[in-house]
Amino acid sequence: MLTRYLLPVLAVVAFSFAMIQMTKAQQQPPPVNPPVDPGKSPFGKQVAGAGIVEPETENISVGTHVPGVVRAVHVRVNDRVTPGAPLFELDDRQMAAELAVRQSMRDSAAAQLAKLEAMPRREELPPLEAKVEEAKANVEDKVRLFERAKREIDTGVGSGETFDTRRMGVDVAKAQLRRVEAELDLTRAGAWKFDTAVARATLTQAQAQVDQTKTELERLRVAAPRIRKPGADRSREPIPSSDLLELRVLQVNVRPGEYVGATPGQAIIVLGTVGRLHVRVDIDENDIARFKPGVGGTATPRGEPGTRLPLSFVRVEPYVIPKKSLTGGNTERVDTRVLQVIYAIDVPNPTLYVGQQLDVSLDAGG
């Protein structure tokens, strides 16, 4: 009895549930409003692009000349730095020790050159002069003995052997006199010019090695670059301090004790000027034909559709590059190339940050 009435009831209930679900599935879902309304362009015809906020000087990625361990970091984010101010430095103990060695070698070479240029030494002359006088006296003594031996031979009382010995003694004494006189003349003449030239070249080489080591030490201390202000006279050298830009630290990616390498493109510290911000706009290669250099535009920050920032044209970078700045859109192409155009934000002190993404609309009505 239970089965006879329960099964038909369950079939009716299941059929009713299926019909209700099919009816709901065929209904159109209500429209869903986006979390944030997209920005609207004020232009009838426009060229749209994604823009990235950057400093007027662009982002300056400061690296290092040589790899090493960071000894000290002298700046923090948002610090203002003047041109030439120290940013960070690497461990320099090895180079400092090498500099001390090379400085001692330079001092030794300088002392050797000074010694040669100061010759003859005043204290060396009297002993040599005394030797000359001694040799002269010895010659006179040998001559007297030789003359006596000659008279003895003439009178027939002397021996020939004595005569020959004393004659040779005279020759030896005269040779000794010539030797000590030559030594005296050599000492009085001072250093040989070629010895002096060699010593001077050695000193020059030692000084060059000292300078080289100092340069290597300076490369271990990274300082803020010297950048001219826009519109400054680029022919003035050296650059006057009034023509240099003050920079701000935007990012610090290193800490004391870390190892850094000389990898190209590695941004250890990022600098830039944030007085007047620029926007780097990527224009798709399909829209390049509709873009006209010099046209105005507006920028809208992401999440603020009601904010429009006026833009003024600065320049076009005439090199089409692969697209790198992605917006995250589902329909965005990543296999395209873009033309980068620089615009200035004509609003003083806008509430924007370097690296922030903007929706840019450029006037294409002309």
Tab-separated table of C-alpha atoms in Angstrom, residues 23 69 76 86 96 100 168 194 216 222 226 248 250 265-266 273 305-306:
chain	number	residue	atom	x	y	z
A	23	THR	CA	12.773	27.609	-15.805
A	69	VAL	CA	79.503	43.201	-0.099
A	76	ARG	CA	66.549	55.998	2.787
A	86	PRO	CA	77.077	59.235	-1.306
A	96	ALA	CA	92.688	50.121	1.139
A	100	ALA	CA	98.941	51.464	1.340
A	168	MET	CA	157.311	49.129	-12.151
A	194	PHE	CA	120.021	57.602	-17.762
A	216	GLU	CA	89.128	51.496	-7.707
A	222	VAL	CA	78.524	55.009	-5.334
A	226	ARG	CA	75.080	64.812	-11.874
A	248	ARG	CA	64.799	62.059	-4.511
A	250	LEU	CA	62.336	56.455	-4.805
A	265	GLY	CA	69.989	46.750	-15.408
A	266	GLN	CA	70.094	45.878	-11.709
A	273	THR	CA	62.840	64.128	-9.598
A	305	PRO	CA	36.847	57.548	-12.955
A	306	GLY	CA	35.730	61.039	-12.037
